[in-house]
XYZ file of C-alpha atoms in Angstrom:
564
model
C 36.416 1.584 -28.641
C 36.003 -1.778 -26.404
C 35.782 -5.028 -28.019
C 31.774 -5.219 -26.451
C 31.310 -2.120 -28.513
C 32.871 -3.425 -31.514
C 30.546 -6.882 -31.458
C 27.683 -5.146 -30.995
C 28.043 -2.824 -34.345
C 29.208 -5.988 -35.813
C 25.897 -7.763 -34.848
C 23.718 -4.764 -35.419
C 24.892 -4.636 -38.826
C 24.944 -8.481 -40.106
C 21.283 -8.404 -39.097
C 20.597 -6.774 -42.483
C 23.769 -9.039 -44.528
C 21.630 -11.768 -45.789
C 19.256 -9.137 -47.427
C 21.925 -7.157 -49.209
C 24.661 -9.794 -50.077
C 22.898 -10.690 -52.928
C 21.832 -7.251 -54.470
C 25.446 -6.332 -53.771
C 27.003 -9.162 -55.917
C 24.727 -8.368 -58.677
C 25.968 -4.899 -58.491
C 29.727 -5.415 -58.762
C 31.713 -4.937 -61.655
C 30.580 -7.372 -64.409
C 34.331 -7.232 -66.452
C 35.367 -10.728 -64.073
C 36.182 -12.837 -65.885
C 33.289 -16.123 -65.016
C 35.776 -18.407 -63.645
C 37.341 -15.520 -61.396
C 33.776 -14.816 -60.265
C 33.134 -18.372 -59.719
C 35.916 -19.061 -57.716
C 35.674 -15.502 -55.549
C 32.138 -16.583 -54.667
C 33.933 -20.006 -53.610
C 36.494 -18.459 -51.514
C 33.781 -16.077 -49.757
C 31.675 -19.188 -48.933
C 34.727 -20.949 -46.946
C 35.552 -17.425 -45.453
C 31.937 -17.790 -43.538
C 32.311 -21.223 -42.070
C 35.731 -20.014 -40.703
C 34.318 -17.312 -39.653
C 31.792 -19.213 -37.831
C 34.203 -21.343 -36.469
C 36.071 -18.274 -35.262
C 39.075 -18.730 -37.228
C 39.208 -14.841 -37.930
C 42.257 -15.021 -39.345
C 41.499 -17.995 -41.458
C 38.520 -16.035 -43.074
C 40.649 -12.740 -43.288
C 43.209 -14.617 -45.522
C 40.213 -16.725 -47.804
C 38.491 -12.678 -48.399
C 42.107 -11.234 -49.680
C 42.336 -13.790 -51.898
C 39.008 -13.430 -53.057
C 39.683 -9.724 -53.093
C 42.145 -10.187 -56.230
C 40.048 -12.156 -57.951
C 36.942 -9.832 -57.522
C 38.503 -6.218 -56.281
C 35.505 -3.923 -56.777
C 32.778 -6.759 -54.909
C 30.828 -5.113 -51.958
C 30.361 -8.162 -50.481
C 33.794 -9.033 -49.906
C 34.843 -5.859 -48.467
C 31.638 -5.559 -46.229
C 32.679 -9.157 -44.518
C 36.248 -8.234 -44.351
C 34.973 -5.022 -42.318
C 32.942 -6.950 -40.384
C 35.330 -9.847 -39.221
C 38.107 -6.355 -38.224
C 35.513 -5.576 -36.099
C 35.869 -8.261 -34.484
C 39.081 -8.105 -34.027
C 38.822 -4.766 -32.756
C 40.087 -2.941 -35.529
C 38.094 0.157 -36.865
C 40.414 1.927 -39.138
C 41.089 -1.344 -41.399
C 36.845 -1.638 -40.973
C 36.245 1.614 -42.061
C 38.736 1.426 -45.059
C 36.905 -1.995 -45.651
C 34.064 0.010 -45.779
C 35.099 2.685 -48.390
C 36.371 0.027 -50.517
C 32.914 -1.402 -50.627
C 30.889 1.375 -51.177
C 33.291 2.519 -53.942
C 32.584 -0.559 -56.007
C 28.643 -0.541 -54.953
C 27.981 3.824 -53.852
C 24.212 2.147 -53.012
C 25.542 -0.769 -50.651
C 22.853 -0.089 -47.890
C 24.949 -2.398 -45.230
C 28.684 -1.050 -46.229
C 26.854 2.725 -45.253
C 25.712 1.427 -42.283
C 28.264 0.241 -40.539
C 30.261 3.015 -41.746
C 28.169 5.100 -39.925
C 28.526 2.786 -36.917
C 32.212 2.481 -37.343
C 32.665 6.331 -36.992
C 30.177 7.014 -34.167
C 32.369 4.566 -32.101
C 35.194 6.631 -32.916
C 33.579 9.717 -32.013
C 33.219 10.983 -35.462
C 29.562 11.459 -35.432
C 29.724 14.362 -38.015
C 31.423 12.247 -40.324
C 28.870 9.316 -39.634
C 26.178 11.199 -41.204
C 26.132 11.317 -44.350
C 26.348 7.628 -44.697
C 23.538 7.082 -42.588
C 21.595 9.321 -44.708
C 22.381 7.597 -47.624
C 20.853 4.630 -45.758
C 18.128 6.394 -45.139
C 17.404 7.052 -48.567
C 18.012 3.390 -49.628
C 15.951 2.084 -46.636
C 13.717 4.330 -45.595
C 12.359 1.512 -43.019
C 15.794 1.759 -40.676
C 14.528 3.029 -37.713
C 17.693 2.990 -35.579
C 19.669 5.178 -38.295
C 17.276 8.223 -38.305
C 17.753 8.061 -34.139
C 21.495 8.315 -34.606
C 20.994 11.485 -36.784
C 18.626 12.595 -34.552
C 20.711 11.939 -31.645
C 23.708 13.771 -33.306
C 21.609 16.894 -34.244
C 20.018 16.553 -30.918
C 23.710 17.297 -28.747
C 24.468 19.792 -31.399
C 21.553 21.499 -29.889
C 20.541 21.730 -33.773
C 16.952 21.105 -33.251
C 15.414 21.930 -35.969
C 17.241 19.625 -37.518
C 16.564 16.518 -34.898
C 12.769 17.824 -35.250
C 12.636 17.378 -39.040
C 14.807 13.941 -38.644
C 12.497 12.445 -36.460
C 9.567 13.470 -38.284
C 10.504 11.778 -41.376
C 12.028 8.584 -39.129
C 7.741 8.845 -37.416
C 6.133 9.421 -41.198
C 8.418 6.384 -42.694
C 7.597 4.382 -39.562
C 4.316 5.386 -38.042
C 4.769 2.863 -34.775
C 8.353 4.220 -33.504
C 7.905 4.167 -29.562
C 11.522 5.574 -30.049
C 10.874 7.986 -32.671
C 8.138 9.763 -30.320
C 9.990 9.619 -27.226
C 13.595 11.357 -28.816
C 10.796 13.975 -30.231
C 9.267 14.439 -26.759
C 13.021 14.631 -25.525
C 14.004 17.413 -28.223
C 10.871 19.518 -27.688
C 11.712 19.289 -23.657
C 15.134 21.097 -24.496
C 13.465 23.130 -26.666
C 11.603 24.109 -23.494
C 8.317 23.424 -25.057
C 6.861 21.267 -22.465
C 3.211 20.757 -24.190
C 4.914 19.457 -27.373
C 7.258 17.341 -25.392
C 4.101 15.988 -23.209
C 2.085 14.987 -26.172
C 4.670 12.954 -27.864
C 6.010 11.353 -24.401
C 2.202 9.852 -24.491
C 2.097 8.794 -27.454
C 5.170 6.755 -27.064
C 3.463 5.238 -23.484
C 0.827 4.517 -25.759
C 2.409 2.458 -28.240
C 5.042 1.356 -26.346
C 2.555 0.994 -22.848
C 5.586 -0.871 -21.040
C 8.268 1.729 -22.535
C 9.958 2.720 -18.366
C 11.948 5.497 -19.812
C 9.279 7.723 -21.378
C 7.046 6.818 -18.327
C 9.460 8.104 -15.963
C 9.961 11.228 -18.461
C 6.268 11.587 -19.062
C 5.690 12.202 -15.111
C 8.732 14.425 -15.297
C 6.867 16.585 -17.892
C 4.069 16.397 -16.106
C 5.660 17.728 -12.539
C 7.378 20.553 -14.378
C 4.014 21.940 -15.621
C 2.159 21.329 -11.834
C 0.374 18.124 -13.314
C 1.058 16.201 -9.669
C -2.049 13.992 -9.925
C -0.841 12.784 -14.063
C 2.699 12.589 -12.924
C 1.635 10.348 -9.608
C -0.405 8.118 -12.141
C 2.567 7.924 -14.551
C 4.755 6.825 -11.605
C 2.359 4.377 -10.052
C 2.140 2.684 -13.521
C 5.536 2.680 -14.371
C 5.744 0.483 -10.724
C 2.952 -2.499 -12.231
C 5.725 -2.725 -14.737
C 8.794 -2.328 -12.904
C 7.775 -2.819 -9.231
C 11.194 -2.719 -7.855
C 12.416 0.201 -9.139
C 13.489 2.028 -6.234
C 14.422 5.471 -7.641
C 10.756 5.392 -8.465
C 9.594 4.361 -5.422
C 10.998 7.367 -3.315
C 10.552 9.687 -5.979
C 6.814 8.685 -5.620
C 6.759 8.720 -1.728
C 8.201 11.963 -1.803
C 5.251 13.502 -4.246
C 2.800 12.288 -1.496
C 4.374 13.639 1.048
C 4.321 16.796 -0.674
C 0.175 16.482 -1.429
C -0.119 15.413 2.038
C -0.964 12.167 1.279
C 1.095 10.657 3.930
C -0.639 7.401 4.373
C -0.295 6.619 0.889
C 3.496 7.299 0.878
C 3.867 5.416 4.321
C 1.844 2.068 2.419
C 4.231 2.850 -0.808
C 7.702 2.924 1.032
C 6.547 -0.403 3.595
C 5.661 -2.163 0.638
C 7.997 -1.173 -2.112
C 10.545 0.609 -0.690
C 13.222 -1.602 0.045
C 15.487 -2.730 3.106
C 17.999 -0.061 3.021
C 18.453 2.083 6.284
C 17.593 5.134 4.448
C 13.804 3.311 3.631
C 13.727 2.662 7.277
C 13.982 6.258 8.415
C 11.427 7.819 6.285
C 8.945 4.872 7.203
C 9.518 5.865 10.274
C 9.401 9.578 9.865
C 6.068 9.382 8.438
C 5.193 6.846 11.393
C 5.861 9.872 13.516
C 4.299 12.465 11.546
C 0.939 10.369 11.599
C 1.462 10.102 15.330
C 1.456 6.434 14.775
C 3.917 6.790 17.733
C 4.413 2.918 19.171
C 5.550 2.110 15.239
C 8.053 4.631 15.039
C 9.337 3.513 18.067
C 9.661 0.121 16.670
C 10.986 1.641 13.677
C 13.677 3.699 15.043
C 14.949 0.833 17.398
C 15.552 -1.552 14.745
C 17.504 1.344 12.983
C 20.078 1.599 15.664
C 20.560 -2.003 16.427
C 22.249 -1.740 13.340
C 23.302 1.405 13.043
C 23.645 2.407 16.820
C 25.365 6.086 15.774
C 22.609 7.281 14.061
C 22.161 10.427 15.802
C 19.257 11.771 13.716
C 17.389 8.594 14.446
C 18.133 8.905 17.961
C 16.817 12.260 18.107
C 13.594 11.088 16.579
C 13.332 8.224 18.966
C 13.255 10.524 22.047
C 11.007 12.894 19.822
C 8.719 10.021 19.347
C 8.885 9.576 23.544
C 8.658 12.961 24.009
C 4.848 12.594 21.831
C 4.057 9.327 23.570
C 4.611 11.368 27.529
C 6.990 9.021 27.732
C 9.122 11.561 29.491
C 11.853 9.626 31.070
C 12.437 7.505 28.060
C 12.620 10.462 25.898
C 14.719 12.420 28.558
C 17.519 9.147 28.397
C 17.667 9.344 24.692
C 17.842 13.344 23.855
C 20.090 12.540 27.055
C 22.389 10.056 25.102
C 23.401 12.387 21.913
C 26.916 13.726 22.075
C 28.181 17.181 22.621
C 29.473 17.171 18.714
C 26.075 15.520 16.783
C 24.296 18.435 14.699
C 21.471 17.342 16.652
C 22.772 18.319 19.900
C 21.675 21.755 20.581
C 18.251 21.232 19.940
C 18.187 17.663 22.613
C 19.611 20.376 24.707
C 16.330 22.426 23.893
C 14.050 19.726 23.947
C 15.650 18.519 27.771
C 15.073 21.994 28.812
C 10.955 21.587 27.811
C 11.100 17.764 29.600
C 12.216 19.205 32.762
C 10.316 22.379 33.047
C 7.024 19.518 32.400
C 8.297 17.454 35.301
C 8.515 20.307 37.190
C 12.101 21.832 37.362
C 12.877 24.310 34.858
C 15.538 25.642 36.268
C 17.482 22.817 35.162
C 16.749 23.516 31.669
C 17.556 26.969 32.273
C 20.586 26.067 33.572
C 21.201 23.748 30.861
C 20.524 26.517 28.476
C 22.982 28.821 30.184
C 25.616 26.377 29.899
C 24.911 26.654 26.153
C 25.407 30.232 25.635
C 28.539 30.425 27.919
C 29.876 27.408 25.932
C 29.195 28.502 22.231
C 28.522 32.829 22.097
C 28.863 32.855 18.685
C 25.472 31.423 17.889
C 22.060 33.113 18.621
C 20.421 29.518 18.903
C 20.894 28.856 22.885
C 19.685 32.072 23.729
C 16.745 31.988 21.247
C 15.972 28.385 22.676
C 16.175 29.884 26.325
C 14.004 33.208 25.896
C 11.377 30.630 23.540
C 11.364 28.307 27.537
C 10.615 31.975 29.232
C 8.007 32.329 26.817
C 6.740 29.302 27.841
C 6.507 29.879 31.084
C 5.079 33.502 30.841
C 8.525 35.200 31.880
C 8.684 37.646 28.669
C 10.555 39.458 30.280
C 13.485 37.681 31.071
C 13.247 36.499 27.407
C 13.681 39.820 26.213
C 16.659 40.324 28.404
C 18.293 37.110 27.124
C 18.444 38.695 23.264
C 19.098 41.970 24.373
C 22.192 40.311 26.391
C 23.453 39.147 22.697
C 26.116 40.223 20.779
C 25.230 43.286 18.009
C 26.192 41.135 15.215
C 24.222 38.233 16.520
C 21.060 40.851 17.361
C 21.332 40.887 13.485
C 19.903 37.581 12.958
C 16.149 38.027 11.841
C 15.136 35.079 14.293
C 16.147 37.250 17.426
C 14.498 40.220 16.267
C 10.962 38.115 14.951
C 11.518 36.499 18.758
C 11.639 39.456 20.277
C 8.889 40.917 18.295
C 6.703 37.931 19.367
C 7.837 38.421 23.013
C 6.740 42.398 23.203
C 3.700 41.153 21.359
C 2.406 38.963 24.406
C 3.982 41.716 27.017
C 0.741 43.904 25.197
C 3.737 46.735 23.959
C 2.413 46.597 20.326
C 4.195 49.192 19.072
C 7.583 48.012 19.835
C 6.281 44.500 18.325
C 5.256 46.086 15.392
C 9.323 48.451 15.076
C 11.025 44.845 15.761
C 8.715 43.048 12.678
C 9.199 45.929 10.753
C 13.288 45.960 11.500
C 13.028 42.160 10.609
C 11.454 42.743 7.439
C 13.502 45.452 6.246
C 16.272 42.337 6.235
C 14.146 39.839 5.029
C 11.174 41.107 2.748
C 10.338 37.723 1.442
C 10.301 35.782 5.093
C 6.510 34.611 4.773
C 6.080 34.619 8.946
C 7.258 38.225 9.579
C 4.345 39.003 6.756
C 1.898 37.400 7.933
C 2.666 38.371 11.477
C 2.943 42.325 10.689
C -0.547 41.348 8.510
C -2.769 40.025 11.520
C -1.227 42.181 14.184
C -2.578 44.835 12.197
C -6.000 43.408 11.342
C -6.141 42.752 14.994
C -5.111 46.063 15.998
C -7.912 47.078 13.215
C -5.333 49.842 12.111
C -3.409 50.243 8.580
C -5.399 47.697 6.990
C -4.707 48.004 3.474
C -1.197 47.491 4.657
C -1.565 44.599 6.119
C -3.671 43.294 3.233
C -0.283 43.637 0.637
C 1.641 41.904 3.728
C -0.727 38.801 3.758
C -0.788 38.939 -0.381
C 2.186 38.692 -0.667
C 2.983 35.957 2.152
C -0.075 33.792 0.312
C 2.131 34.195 -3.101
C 5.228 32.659 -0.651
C 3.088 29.713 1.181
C 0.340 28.946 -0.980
C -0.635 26.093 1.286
C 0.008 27.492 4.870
C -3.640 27.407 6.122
C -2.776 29.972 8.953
C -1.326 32.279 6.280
C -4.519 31.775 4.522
C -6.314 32.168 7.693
C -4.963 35.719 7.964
C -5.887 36.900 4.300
C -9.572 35.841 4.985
C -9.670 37.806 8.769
C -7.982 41.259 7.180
C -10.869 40.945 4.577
C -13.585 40.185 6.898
C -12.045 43.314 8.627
C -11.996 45.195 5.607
C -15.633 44.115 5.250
C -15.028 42.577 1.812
C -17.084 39.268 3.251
C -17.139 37.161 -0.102
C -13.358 37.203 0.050
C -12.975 36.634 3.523
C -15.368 33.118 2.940
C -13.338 32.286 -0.057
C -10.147 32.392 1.838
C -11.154 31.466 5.258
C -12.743 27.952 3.527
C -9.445 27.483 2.021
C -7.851 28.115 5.474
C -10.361 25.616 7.241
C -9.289 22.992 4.704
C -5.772 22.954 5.384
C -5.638 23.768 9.213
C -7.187 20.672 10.822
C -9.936 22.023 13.063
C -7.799 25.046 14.365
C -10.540 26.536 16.784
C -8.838 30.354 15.809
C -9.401 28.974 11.808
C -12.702 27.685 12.548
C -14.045 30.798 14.619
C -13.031 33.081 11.811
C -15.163 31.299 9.649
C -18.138 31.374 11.592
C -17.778 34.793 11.752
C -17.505 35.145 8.118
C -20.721 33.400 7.502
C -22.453 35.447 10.046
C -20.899 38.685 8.496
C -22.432 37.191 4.931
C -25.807 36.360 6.597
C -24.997 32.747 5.848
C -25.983 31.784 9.278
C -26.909 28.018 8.650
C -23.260 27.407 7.846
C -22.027 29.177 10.688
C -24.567 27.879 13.306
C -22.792 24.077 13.668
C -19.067 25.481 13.717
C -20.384 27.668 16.695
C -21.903 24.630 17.852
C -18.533 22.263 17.523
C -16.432 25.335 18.966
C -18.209 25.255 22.251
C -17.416 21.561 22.577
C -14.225 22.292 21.722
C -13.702 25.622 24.081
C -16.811 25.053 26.812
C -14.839 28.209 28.702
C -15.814 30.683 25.393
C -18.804 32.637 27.144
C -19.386 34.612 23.770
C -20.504 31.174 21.809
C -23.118 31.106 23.312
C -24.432 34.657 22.198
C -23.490 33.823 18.471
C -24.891 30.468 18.507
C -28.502 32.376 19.596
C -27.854 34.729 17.006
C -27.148 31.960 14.242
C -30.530 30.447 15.704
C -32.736 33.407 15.120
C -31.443 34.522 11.577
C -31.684 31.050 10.252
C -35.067 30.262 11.915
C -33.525 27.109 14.067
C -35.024 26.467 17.003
């Protein structure tokens, strides 16, 4: 045990000295004769001002003297324990210790530190019973019922730590500590309503208490309480603004609600200087196509850090949004061969010079790729994604058929090529390559929700298709177009109520998607609630002014709802 260790227990425990020194001398053996007493009580008094003078030593020597005079007094073994404390020596303490508590078995202090004595040395077994005892003296200890607690706790004896730190909450009502190590037990007990409860009522005595705050919102994320667990976290930071775990561990629960302005504000303001800090402000800069701040972002980041390659790519990704297309062209230009970011500058280049008007440098590019690196699917799937592109399905399909077998394995080359058969109008063989993708991958949410709508388009196998887009839902709760595609194979199934439900859903999440938007109207018009499909007809034609069947519904809409 260090000697920081040792001075603490030594501190915690003379807190209570002047309150028992006294009970314990009237306790000791009364067969002394008076002037032995007399002069023991002497000798303990000069024993404290050496103490307190830090003559250790000095004090030892005055206590043994004392000792022989008055063998069986408390007090004089408590202080000798004490002062080997100091001096970093347990075992004489602890024997200290014993001596006292044999001449006084109710010495409330010589327990104590006992107890503290052996939980330094790693004999917390042996620690309890004495701090039980003190618990029975002094029912008002509140730090010895945590230690039993504590113990009972990593002994994963819970019941036990339960009924400890009930008694340590009924002897003292206003324990912050006693509610939070109940919370704590209760959360390993995996009962995370108990632990909850008791985490705010802790907070609530204790409203400044960071721990239980920072467990409280833990609680709260592990039962899907976001919104409590955001508050939690956002008060925890009016106490303890600069606490950057926190901070990031805040940001990143907006991010996840989409509340990407709020984590942007959060991380500029509170986040800290660190490079790291940088890059997600920036990130989100680029995500809320706040495009000439990212940029600003990302070039501060590699004055000092010029071989960040991910920030580089993001730069020329931040270009690329901007049509900035030479700038973005130099920096995708500028990452090296052996960056984990390479391949897909490669991929981005290819895009940026098919847009200024010479793909087949990107082709080439892309070619280059495969030749240099045939073990990996993603240069061809990159080069028959820029046929796509340009219409030449084709030649896409050609470049994953050209693969290796092994690589025609991968579930991305056969969703690709399902995708690319798809738009060539051979639905059948889009349909065998989903259906060879799923049989690899039943959970992939995409190939689902693909097979799903292809189907509901197709107006064939719907039931079919409705487990595919059930089942993708349960995957990607909060993928609009997944959502989107549950609502169209009920409005196909006629089951209209659902189809509204979902297709709402889907509108919320997809940001004015004109697909999204169009199945809606539908839906309304299928449910004969034409008033609320009338001005999403009207906002589509805006939108799509080359639709010539808008303008059919939107008289339709007009008539059923009475609108002129």
């Amino acid at each position: 045990m260090t000697k920081k260790c040792l001075a603490l227990l030594l501190f915690v425990s003379a807190l209570s000295a002047c309150a028992t020194e006294h009970a314990s001398v009237g306790s000791s053996a009364t067969t002394t004769p008076v002037s032995h007493e007399a002069r023991s009580l002497s000798l303990y008094a000069q024993a404290r001002l050496k103490a307190g003078e830090g003559d250790l030593d000095g004090a030892l020597a005055l206590l043994r003297r004392a000792q022989q005079l008055d063998p069986n007094s408390a007090q004089l073994h408590t202080m000798a324990a004490q002062i080997y404390l100091q001096q970093n020596h347990p075992e004489e303490a602890l024997a200290e210790c014993e001596a006292a508590i044999k001449g006084d078995p109710n010495n409330v202090q010589a327990h104590y530190l006992a107890g503290n004595i052996l939980t330094s040395m790693q004999r917390e077994k042996d620690a309890i019973p004495h701090y039980k005892k003190v618990m029975e003296l002094d029912p008002s200890k509140e730090e010895v019922y945590l230690h039993v607690a504590i113990f009972y706790l990593k002994s994963f004896e819970y019941e036990q730590a339960v009924n400890t730190l009930k008694s340590l909450i009924k002897a003292v009502p206003e324990s912050p500590l006693g509610y939070y190590y109940l919370a704590k037990t209760y959360d390993q007990m995996r009962l995370p309503r108990e632990a909850l409860s008791y985490y705010k009522k802790a907070v609530e005595l204790k409203p400044d208490f960071e721990q239980a705050l920072i467990e409280m919102g833990i609680s709260q994320e592990t039962q899907g309480l976001i919104s409590d667990a955001i508050e939690s976290y956002k008060t925890l930071l009016q106490i303890n603004p600069s606490n950057i775990n926190v901070v990031q561990h805040l940001a990143q629960l907006y991010i996840q609600q989409r509340r990407l302005e709020e984590a942007l504000d959060l991380l500029q303001k509170q986040g800290g200087s660190s490079l790291e800090n940088y890059r997600k402000v920036g990130m989100l800069q680029l995500e809320l196509e706040r495009y000439d701040e990212a940029v600003a972002t990302f070039q501060e980041i590699l004055k000092a850090e010029p071989d960040a390659q991910q920030v580089r790519f993001l730069l020329a990704n931040s270009y690329e949004e901007m049509e900035e297309d030479d700038l973005a062209i130099a920096e995708f230009s500028r990452i090296p061969r052996d960056s984990a970011y390479y391949l897909e500058s490669v991929e981005h280049l290819a895009y940026l010079y098919k847009d200024k008007g010479d793909p087949e440098r990107g082709i080439a590019m892309l070619k280059e790729e495969i030749r240099r690196q045939p073990g990996k699917a993603e240069p061809s799937l990159y080069l028959a994604g820029l046929y796509e592109s340009m219409d030449r399905y084709q030649d896409g399909v050609n470049v994953l058929r050209s693969l290796d077998k092994p690589l025609q394995e991968d579930p991305r080359v056969g969703f690709r090529l399902g995708v690319l058969y798809d738009k060539m109008g051979k639905k059948d063989q889009s349909v065998a390559e989903m259906k060879r993708v799923l049989a690899k991958s039943p959970d992939d949410p995409q190939v689902l929700n693909y097979l799903g709508y292809t189907y509901a388009e197709m107006g064939v196998n719907l039931d079919e298709a409705l487990g595919y887009l059930k089942k993708a839902v349960s995957l990607k709760p909060d993928d609009g177009f997944i959502i989107d595609s549950l609502g169209w194979i009920y409005y196909k199934l006629k089951r209209y109520n659902d189809a509204v439900a979902q297709l709402e859903r889907a509108a919320e999440l997809s940001d004015d998607d004109t697909t999204v938007m169009g199945h809606l109207a539908d839906a309304y018009c299928a449910n004969r609630t034409y008033k609320k499909a009338l001005p999403i007809y009207k906002k589509l034609q805006k939108l799509e002014p080359e639709r010539k069947d808008l303008a059919d519904k939107i008289r339709r809409c007009r008539q059923e709802s009475g609108e002129k």
